[in-house]
Amino acid sequence: MLSTGKLYGSAFRNSKLSHHLLSSSTWKLFESSHGNKIRALPEVRSFEELLSFLERGGDVATFGHAPRKRLPPYKHDLSRAQYLLCLDAAMATFSLHVHARIASLVGSGFYTIGPCGEELLSAAALALKPEDTTALHYRHTGMSLARQLHEGKQLNNLLLNRARGYTVSKHDPVTGGVHCSIGDGPNEYLVTSTLSSQCPAAVGRALGFSLLENKDGSKPISFATIGDGSLHNHHFLSAFTLARHAKHLKVKCPMVFGISNNGLSISYETKNFVDSMFEDKEDPLIPVFRSDGQDMLDVYDQTRKACDYARKHQSPCIVLYSNLIRRFGHAATDRQYAYLGDEEIQNMAGNCVLKIAMQQAVEELGFATYSELYDRLSEIHHMADQAFSQATQEPKVTLEDMMSRVSAPLASLPRKKLPTLLPPKGENKPQVMRKNMNRCFHEILQSDPSVVYLGEDVRHGGYYLVTEDLAKDFPTRVLDFPPDETTLLGAALGFAQLGLTPIVEIPYAKYLDCGVDMFYEIAIQHWLSCPKKKKKTGMIIRLQGFDRGLFGGNFHTHNMLNHIPPGVDVICFSNGRDYVKGMRHAVLQAKAGRVVMIVDCTHLLNLRHIHDRDRAWEFPYPGDKNDLLTFHDIRRYKTSDVFRETAGTTKVAIVSYGNGVVTSLKACRALRERGVLREEVELDVIDCPYLSGVPSGLKDALKDYQNVVFADICKEGPGSNVFSSMIVALQGRGLPQNWVFLGAPRTYNPLGSTVTFLNETAIENAIIELLQKDNEQQTKHDATCTNTSMMDASSLTSREI
């Protein structure tokens, strides 16, 4: 706890600093170039006015804020030390924003979204316990500062770290210099700039607490804050609905939503819609606690009541902070004059809530004098100045930094030999892909208690029986969610942040579109976090219902992979044997912090035969747990024998994945049976499951071929398939001279038909065309060699004569 026994000390007592920030060591260098503009900033003028207010001893006649009568006794009160700590956080929040605004003006800072008007919400932090998790709105800097001060951190260090965020220093402990985010504490989770995107993961953490073993008996809660404009965003609405649903089902969900209502969402007036949304009548599912945002005592009291309720009842609630007025606009780029009148802007800027808190501290509570508060504000200003002076000189990130932090490093393969799974007698006969997948999930949940399986309709076996009996064997770790991919993925992120390893099933590939914002939030988490303070967010996403199928139409046979952002490893297996080996490896990587998305082709799940009734696509379960298929591994099939895999040099290769492997094998068989291929033409099919980049196995294999067909089961055209970018990456790095790309037609998939999917005929025609081109080139080459030989012979004869 920060010591306040002597009320801050007297280092700046009666120093009476000059009332303009250009006297500071950081910004006086810009006097000649920016001096007048700095002095004209409303934040600077307001700060100087606040110092004058304190210097005059709270002159009400001059500054217009009469001491208010103290409200009736609060159920939960702040002690003197606690109040002054929160006031420290509030003053630091204001000072940081003033410096950030100047830094932006002179080109040294890059983040100006302002917390001013909501500084007194810092008191909410003291209602939290150390084990509670938070995800704070970008205007709630004061809460983060107060919580860390309460944990014993030094204010000068906190100011330096925040200054690093504003100036995007590489030493910023939150994002490492790529953004300005709140979240430096051990249980603080950073928030992106996507509206209310912190809410689904926060509810996920609240749901995930019950899966953790808290040996100390603690009951953590999840606390997330948003602004009133974010009420309209689907991230909040989905998370709020899920929390209500959990309460309805009597599922533990200790979640507190903190909503600050300042009436504006940048330029859009919300007109207190929040009051209509949460009416005074008692909500049977989520109670609402209402707080005056201009009274630190009330902020603490109501937040404490909300947190106590969530902790005791293990249920969600809301604390609503009202009577807030935004000061200085949304950010430096906010053109307030375009939507507010001059008088409105001046009145809003003049509503200094710090004066109200200072008056309360001096005249209602007797916790300080105006002179002492002047000294403390001056000291905090000086510390913030020093912080920006250092932060502006620190290095920025490099391109090398950016590329190295996209994903967690690949986990090394285990050296320890894991026991081989010996199945009961007669159970290791070759099986279809679905049954091997089901057995694999049983193996994983049995072997690793951190793994949880999330999805929609997964407890009864799922749409394709992939999770059959899984809930029967692991009733607390196989969880069904309502049909909303935003909260499904968000909950998975929250679970991962608690140290669990989620496998989250998206029932159909098209449904990823419904939760794609949250999917991208998951993808960016590792990149966004400071390299020195990574919180693991690894998981496995199972994308079902992909590609060929007669039932469901386009929305259940989606065949585009247009969502492959940096930070996601995408894999698509073609058979059950490889699926088991690859899933083991995927779990290993997810536990190391990587996000792995496995795409499952519906047509393959129960496929037994390739040609006639050969049962060629049934495989025995790989019982050796050490048998893994890594991201760089490929499989190579000789078309003369599906089961024989060699590395021999051949002439033509078809590179594909998932359904495309089976389709390619059938096409090769058809070409042989039709007698189209000469006997000397050898044709291989290369199964390339990893799709987020070029696996080293593929690079090595392509050295053996002069002709390659890239058969992509995704649609042709921009942003739809994976092989287009892979081909570009291979150019000049091992791509054979003759190659052709083949994808599914660029249209949508009708119900009851497979005409729009990649088919054997298209592959056959591509191979024939490629071989014709190769023959033409060979003929041309032979003719050139013959002419060259004749010319050489003629030259030799001339020399002999």
mmCIF file of N, CA and C in Angstrom, residues 378-466:
data_model
loop_
_atom_site.group_PDB
_atom_site.id
_atom_site.type_symbol
_atom_site.label_atom_id
_atom_site.label_comp_id
_atom_site.label_asym_id
_atom_site.label_seq_id
_atom_site.Cartn_x
_atom_site.Cartn_y
_atom_site.Cartn_z
ATOM 1 N N SER A 378 1.340 19.078 -8.091
ATOM 2 C CA SER A 378 2.588 19.554 -8.696
ATOM 3 C C SER A 378 3.619 18.443 -8.760
ATOM 4 N N GLU A 379 3.685 17.641 -7.715
ATOM 5 C CA GLU A 379 4.637 16.526 -7.694
ATOM 6 C C GLU A 379 4.290 15.488 -8.757
ATOM 7 N N ILE A 380 3.007 15.180 -8.870
ATOM 8 C CA ILE A 380 2.579 14.207 -9.884
ATOM 9 C C ILE A 380 2.850 14.745 -11.283
ATOM 10 N N HIS A 381 2.606 16.038 -11.475
ATOM 11 C CA HIS A 381 2.920 16.654 -12.776
ATOM 12 C C HIS A 381 4.405 16.519 -13.097
ATOM 13 N N HIS A 382 5.250 16.736 -12.088
ATOM 14 C CA HIS A 382 6.689 16.638 -12.299
ATOM 15 C C HIS A 382 7.086 15.196 -12.636
ATOM 16 N N MET A 383 6.502 14.220 -11.939
ATOM 17 C CA MET A 383 6.801 12.814 -12.225
ATOM 18 C C MET A 383 6.338 12.442 -13.636
ATOM 19 N N ALA A 384 5.164 12.920 -14.044
ATOM 20 C CA ALA A 384 4.663 12.631 -15.390
ATOM 21 C C ALA A 384 5.564 13.257 -16.445
ATOM 22 N N ASP A 385 6.042 14.467 -16.140
ATOM 23 C CA ASP A 385 6.961 15.144 -17.055
ATOM 24 C C ASP A 385 8.237 14.334 -17.242
ATOM 25 N N GLN A 386 8.782 13.857 -16.144
ATOM 26 C CA GLN A 386 9.994 13.030 -16.224
ATOM 27 C C GLN A 386 9.719 11.738 -16.985
ATOM 28 N N ALA A 387 8.527 11.188 -16.764
ATOM 29 C CA ALA A 387 8.166 9.948 -17.458
ATOM 30 C C ALA A 387 8.137 10.154 -18.967
ATOM 31 N N PHE A 388 7.520 11.237 -19.426
ATOM 32 C CA PHE A 388 7.457 11.500 -20.864
ATOM 33 C C PHE A 388 8.828 11.867 -21.416
ATOM 34 N N SER A 389 9.633 12.527 -20.606
ATOM 35 C CA SER A 389 10.982 12.874 -21.045
ATOM 36 C C SER A 389 11.775 11.606 -21.362
ATOM 37 N N GLN A 390 11.621 10.593 -20.528
ATOM 38 C CA GLN A 390 12.339 9.337 -20.766
ATOM 39 C C GLN A 390 11.688 8.536 -21.893
ATOM 40 N N ALA A 391 10.349 8.425 -21.850
ATOM 41 C CA ALA A 391 9.647 7.572 -22.811
ATOM 42 C C ALA A 391 9.836 8.036 -24.246
ATOM 43 N N THR A 392 9.869 9.357 -24.457
ATOM 44 C CA THR A 392 10.007 9.865 -25.828
ATOM 45 C C THR A 392 11.364 9.557 -26.438
ATOM 46 N N GLN A 393 12.352 9.238 -25.607
ATOM 47 C CA GLN A 393 13.694 8.948 -26.096
ATOM 48 C C GLN A 393 13.949 7.456 -26.298
ATOM 49 N N GLU A 394 12.998 6.632 -25.891
ATOM 50 C CA GLU A 394 13.215 5.182 -25.958
ATOM 51 C C GLU A 394 12.946 4.657 -27.364
ATOM 52 N N PRO A 395 13.523 3.503 -27.699
ATOM 53 C CA PRO A 395 13.404 2.985 -29.073
ATOM 54 C C PRO A 395 11.982 2.553 -29.412
ATOM 55 N N LYS A 396 11.694 2.543 -30.709
ATOM 56 C CA LYS A 396 10.413 2.069 -31.233
ATOM 57 C C LYS A 396 10.604 0.666 -31.816
ATOM 58 N N VAL A 397 9.510 0.034 -32.125
ATOM 59 C CA VAL A 397 9.578 -1.326 -32.667
ATOM 60 C C VAL A 397 10.120 -1.305 -34.091
ATOM 61 N N THR A 398 10.652 -2.436 -34.506
ATOM 62 C CA THR A 398 11.177 -2.608 -35.856
ATOM 63 C C THR A 398 10.335 -3.631 -36.614
ATOM 64 N N LEU A 399 10.534 -3.720 -37.907
ATOM 65 C CA LEU A 399 9.830 -4.724 -38.699
ATOM 66 C C LEU A 399 10.184 -6.120 -38.213
ATOM 67 N N GLU A 400 11.437 -6.316 -37.850
ATOM 68 C CA GLU A 400 11.848 -7.619 -37.327
ATOM 69 C C GLU A 400 11.057 -7.966 -36.064
ATOM 70 N N ASP A 401 10.867 -6.967 -35.197
ATOM 71 C CA ASP A 401 10.052 -7.188 -34.004
ATOM 72 C C ASP A 401 8.644 -7.623 -34.385
ATOM 73 N N MET A 402 8.069 -6.930 -35.366
ATOM 74 C CA MET A 402 6.684 -7.193 -35.757
ATOM 75 C C MET A 402 6.498 -8.598 -36.308
ATOM 76 N N MET A 403 7.476 -9.051 -37.061
ATOM 77 C CA MET A 403 7.358 -10.377 -37.660
ATOM 78 C C MET A 403 7.589 -11.489 -36.647
ATOM 79 N N SER A 404 8.396 -11.209 -35.650
ATOM 80 C CA SER A 404 8.765 -12.266 -34.697
ATOM 81 C C SER A 404 7.708 -12.503 -33.630
ATOM 82 N N ARG A 405 6.739 -11.589 -33.488
ATOM 83 C CA ARG A 405 5.791 -11.706 -32.391
ATOM 84 C C ARG A 405 4.375 -12.051 -32.847
ATOM 85 N N VAL A 406 4.208 -12.415 -34.114
ATOM 86 C CA VAL A 406 2.872 -12.705 -34.634
ATOM 87 C C VAL A 406 2.232 -13.874 -33.893
ATOM 88 N N SER A 407 3.005 -14.911 -33.656
ATOM 89 C CA SER A 407 2.506 -16.098 -32.955
ATOM 90 C C SER A 407 3.501 -16.499 -31.883
ATOM 91 N N ALA A 408 3.016 -17.279 -30.930
ATOM 92 C CA ALA A 408 3.921 -17.862 -29.951
ATOM 93 C C ALA A 408 4.901 -18.783 -30.673
ATOM 94 N N PRO A 409 6.126 -18.897 -30.191
ATOM 95 C CA PRO A 409 7.084 -19.804 -30.837
ATOM 96 C C PRO A 409 6.549 -21.241 -30.856
ATOM 97 N N LEU A 410 6.914 -21.965 -31.887
ATOM 98 C CA LEU A 410 6.517 -23.370 -31.967
ATOM 99 C C LEU A 410 7.075 -24.139 -30.784
ATOM 100 N N ALA A 411 6.225 -24.914 -30.158
ATOM 101 C CA ALA A 411 6.681 -25.752 -29.051
ATOM 102 C C ALA A 411 7.544 -26.875 -29.606
ATOM 103 N N SER A 412 8.613 -27.179 -28.909
ATOM 104 C CA SER A 412 9.467 -28.283 -29.339
ATOM 105 C C SER A 412 8.749 -29.599 -29.091
ATOM 106 N N LEU A 413 9.058 -30.574 -29.912
ATOM 107 C CA LEU A 413 8.407 -31.869 -29.778
ATOM 108 C C LEU A 413 8.883 -32.562 -28.514
ATOM 109 N N PRO A 414 8.003 -33.259 -27.832
ATOM 110 C CA PRO A 414 8.370 -33.880 -26.543
ATOM 111 C C PRO A 414 9.447 -34.938 -26.713
ATOM 112 N N ARG A 415 10.429 -34.877 -25.834
ATOM 113 C CA ARG A 415 11.488 -35.887 -25.851
ATOM 114 C C ARG A 415 11.077 -37.122 -25.049
ATOM 115 N N LYS A 416 10.285 -36.861 -24.009
ATOM 116 C CA LYS A 416 9.861 -37.970 -23.162
ATOM 117 C C LYS A 416 8.906 -38.867 -23.937
ATOM 118 N N LYS A 417 9.143 -40.134 -23.914
ATOM 119 C CA LYS A 417 8.284 -41.077 -24.599
ATOM 120 C C LYS A 417 6.991 -41.265 -23.819
ATOM 121 N N LEU A 418 5.884 -40.948 -24.474
ATOM 122 C CA LEU A 418 4.592 -41.136 -23.848
ATOM 123 C C LEU A 418 4.124 -42.563 -24.065
ATOM 124 N N PRO A 419 3.310 -43.089 -23.163
ATOM 125 C CA PRO A 419 2.891 -44.496 -23.298
ATOM 126 C C PRO A 419 2.034 -44.706 -24.534
ATOM 127 N N THR A 420 2.224 -45.854 -25.170
ATOM 128 C CA THR A 420 1.415 -46.223 -26.326
ATOM 129 C C THR A 420 0.048 -46.687 -25.844
ATOM 130 N N LEU A 421 -0.982 -46.217 -26.534
ATOM 131 C CA LEU A 421 -2.339 -46.615 -26.178
ATOM 132 C C LEU A 421 -2.623 -47.987 -26.769
ATOM 133 N N LEU A 422 -2.871 -48.910 -25.915
ATOM 134 C CA LEU A 422 -3.194 -50.263 -26.369
ATOM 135 C C LEU A 422 -4.699 -50.446 -26.322
ATOM 136 N N PRO A 423 -5.347 -50.522 -27.478
ATOM 137 C CA PRO A 423 -6.809 -50.634 -27.480
ATOM 138 C C PRO A 423 -7.252 -52.030 -27.059
ATOM 139 N N PRO A 424 -8.481 -52.127 -26.559
ATOM 140 C CA PRO A 424 -9.026 -53.461 -26.274
ATOM 141 C C PRO A 424 -8.982 -54.330 -27.514
ATOM 142 N N LYS A 425 -8.933 -55.586 -27.299
ATOM 143 C CA LYS A 425 -8.784 -56.541 -28.396
ATOM 144 C C LYS A 425 -9.843 -56.324 -29.474
ATOM 145 N N GLY A 426 -9.373 -56.216 -30.706
ATOM 146 C CA GLY A 426 -10.279 -56.082 -31.843
ATOM 147 C C GLY A 426 -10.728 -54.670 -32.143
ATOM 148 N N GLU A 427 -10.259 -53.666 -31.361
ATOM 149 C CA GLU A 427 -10.753 -52.305 -31.554
ATOM 150 C C GLU A 427 -9.854 -51.459 -32.440
ATOM 151 N N ASN A 428 -8.727 -51.985 -32.868
ATOM 152 C CA ASN A 428 -7.842 -51.156 -33.684
ATOM 153 C C ASN A 428 -7.926 -51.500 -35.163
ATOM 154 N N LYS A 429 -9.071 -51.979 -35.578
ATOM 155 C CA LYS A 429 -9.269 -52.225 -36.998
ATOM 156 C C LYS A 429 -9.412 -50.885 -37.711
ATOM 157 N N PRO A 430 -9.162 -50.840 -38.998
ATOM 158 C CA PRO A 430 -9.302 -49.583 -39.737
ATOM 159 C C PRO A 430 -10.710 -48.997 -39.580
ATOM 160 N N GLN A 431 -10.754 -47.664 -39.374
ATOM 161 C CA GLN A 431 -12.022 -46.986 -39.155
ATOM 162 C C GLN A 431 -12.125 -45.764 -40.059
ATOM 163 N N VAL A 432 -13.334 -45.274 -40.197
ATOM 164 C CA VAL A 432 -13.538 -44.031 -40.946
ATOM 165 C C VAL A 432 -12.985 -42.867 -40.123
ATOM 166 N N MET A 433 -12.825 -41.747 -40.761
ATOM 167 C CA MET A 433 -12.208 -40.578 -40.137
ATOM 168 C C MET A 433 -12.956 -40.133 -38.874
ATOM 169 N N ARG A 434 -14.270 -40.111 -38.927
ATOM 170 C CA ARG A 434 -15.056 -39.637 -37.789
ATOM 171 C C ARG A 434 -14.767 -40.415 -36.522
ATOM 172 N N LYS A 435 -14.675 -41.732 -36.629
ATOM 173 C CA LYS A 435 -14.454 -42.547 -35.436
ATOM 174 C C LYS A 435 -13.047 -42.353 -34.877
ATOM 175 N N ASN A 436 -12.082 -42.184 -35.741
ATOM 176 C CA ASN A 436 -10.729 -41.892 -35.256
ATOM 177 C C ASN A 436 -10.673 -40.515 -34.588
ATOM 178 N N MET A 437 -11.408 -39.554 -35.124
ATOM 179 C CA MET A 437 -11.461 -38.235 -34.510
ATOM 180 C C MET A 437 -12.082 -38.311 -33.118
ATOM 181 N N ASN A 438 -13.175 -39.039 -33.015
ATOM 182 C CA ASN A 438 -13.856 -39.174 -31.734
ATOM 183 C C ASN A 438 -12.948 -39.795 -30.680
ATOM 184 N N ARG A 439 -12.260 -40.832 -31.082
ATOM 185 C CA ARG A 439 -11.341 -41.496 -30.155
ATOM 186 C C ARG A 439 -10.187 -40.564 -29.773
ATOM 187 N N CYS A 440 -9.755 -39.738 -30.733
ATOM 188 C CA CYS A 440 -8.677 -38.791 -30.459
ATOM 189 C C CYS A 440 -9.087 -37.781 -29.390
ATOM 190 N N PHE A 441 -10.312 -37.271 -29.454
ATOM 191 C CA PHE A 441 -10.765 -36.304 -28.457
ATOM 192 C C PHE A 441 -10.891 -36.948 -27.078
ATOM 193 N N HIS A 442 -11.307 -38.192 -27.039
ATOM 194 C CA HIS A 442 -11.315 -38.910 -25.765
ATOM 195 C C HIS A 442 -9.897 -39.014 -25.201
ATOM 196 N N GLU A 443 -8.954 -39.341 -26.076
ATOM 197 C CA GLU A 443 -7.563 -39.462 -25.642
ATOM 198 C C GLU A 443 -7.045 -38.140 -25.074
ATOM 199 N N ILE A 444 -7.332 -37.043 -25.762
ATOM 200 C CA ILE A 444 -6.800 -35.738 -25.358
ATOM 201 C C ILE A 444 -7.395 -35.291 -24.035
ATOM 202 N N LEU A 445 -8.717 -35.410 -23.879
ATOM 203 C CA LEU A 445 -9.338 -34.991 -22.625
ATOM 204 C C LEU A 445 -8.915 -35.887 -21.467
ATOM 205 N N GLN A 446 -8.674 -37.162 -21.757
ATOM 206 C CA GLN A 446 -8.213 -38.073 -20.715
ATOM 207 C C GLN A 446 -6.779 -37.754 -20.304
ATOM 208 N N SER A 447 -5.958 -37.356 -21.248
ATOM 209 C CA SER A 447 -4.537 -37.143 -20.980
ATOM 210 C C SER A 447 -4.240 -35.781 -20.359
ATOM 211 N N ASP A 448 -5.093 -34.785 -20.631
ATOM 212 C CA ASP A 448 -4.776 -33.410 -20.218
ATOM 213 C C ASP A 448 -5.992 -32.763 -19.561
ATOM 214 N N PRO A 449 -5.969 -32.583 -18.245
ATOM 215 C CA PRO A 449 -7.131 -31.998 -17.539
ATOM 216 C C PRO A 449 -7.371 -30.534 -17.856
ATOM 217 N N SER A 450 -6.416 -29.859 -18.532
ATOM 218 C CA SER A 450 -6.619 -28.452 -18.876
ATOM 219 C C SER A 450 -7.482 -28.278 -20.115
ATOM 220 N N VAL A 451 -7.705 -29.335 -20.872
ATOM 221 C CA VAL A 451 -8.446 -29.242 -22.129
ATOM 222 C C VAL A 451 -9.945 -29.234 -21.856
ATOM 223 N N VAL A 452 -10.642 -28.281 -22.467
ATOM 224 C CA VAL A 452 -12.096 -28.228 -22.413
ATOM 225 C C VAL A 452 -12.613 -28.163 -23.843
ATOM 226 N N TYR A 453 -13.779 -28.762 -24.056
ATOM 227 C CA TYR A 453 -14.363 -28.809 -25.401
ATOM 228 C C TYR A 453 -15.636 -27.977 -25.395
ATOM 229 N N LEU A 454 -15.676 -26.934 -26.238
ATOM 230 C CA LEU A 454 -16.808 -26.016 -26.301
ATOM 231 C C LEU A 454 -17.451 -26.073 -27.682
ATOM 232 N N GLY A 455 -18.735 -25.872 -27.719
ATOM 233 C CA GLY A 455 -19.398 -25.835 -29.018
ATOM 234 C C GLY A 455 -20.886 -25.657 -28.887
ATOM 235 N N GLU A 456 -21.583 -25.888 -29.978
ATOM 236 C CA GLU A 456 -23.037 -25.832 -30.024
ATOM 237 C C GLU A 456 -23.550 -27.242 -30.340
ATOM 238 N N ASP A 457 -24.362 -27.789 -29.465
ATOM 239 C CA ASP A 457 -24.904 -29.146 -29.638
ATOM 240 C C ASP A 457 -23.826 -30.223 -29.588
ATOM 241 N N VAL A 458 -22.764 -29.981 -28.850
ATOM 242 C CA VAL A 458 -21.676 -30.962 -28.818
ATOM 243 C C VAL A 458 -21.881 -32.034 -27.752
ATOM 244 N N ARG A 459 -22.681 -31.747 -26.738
ATOM 245 C CA ARG A 459 -22.831 -32.726 -25.655
ATOM 246 C C ARG A 459 -23.574 -33.982 -26.108
ATOM 247 N N HIS A 460 -24.440 -33.849 -27.075
ATOM 248 C CA HIS A 460 -25.174 -35.035 -27.545
ATOM 249 C C HIS A 460 -24.477 -35.718 -28.716
ATOM 250 N N GLY A 461 -23.309 -35.217 -29.101
ATOM 251 C CA GLY A 461 -22.546 -35.861 -30.166
ATOM 252 C C GLY A 461 -22.283 -34.973 -31.353
ATOM 253 N N GLY A 462 -22.973 -33.821 -31.413
ATOM 254 C CA GLY A 462 -22.732 -32.906 -32.522
ATOM 255 C C GLY A 462 -23.475 -33.317 -33.773
ATOM 256 N N TYR A 463 -23.390 -32.471 -34.780
ATOM 257 C CA TYR A 463 -24.123 -32.709 -36.021
ATOM 258 C C TYR A 463 -23.588 -33.920 -36.787
ATOM 259 N N TYR A 464 -22.347 -34.287 -36.543
ATOM 260 C CA TYR A 464 -21.735 -35.383 -37.296
ATOM 261 C C TYR A 464 -21.237 -36.509 -36.391
ATOM 262 N N LEU A 465 -21.675 -36.526 -35.132
ATOM 263 C CA LEU A 465 -21.309 -37.565 -34.147
ATOM 264 C C LEU A 465 -19.818 -37.578 -33.835
ATOM 265 N N VAL A 466 -19.122 -36.497 -34.121
ATOM 266 C CA VAL A 466 -17.693 -36.446 -33.826
ATOM 267 C C VAL A 466 -17.452 -36.446 -32.324
#
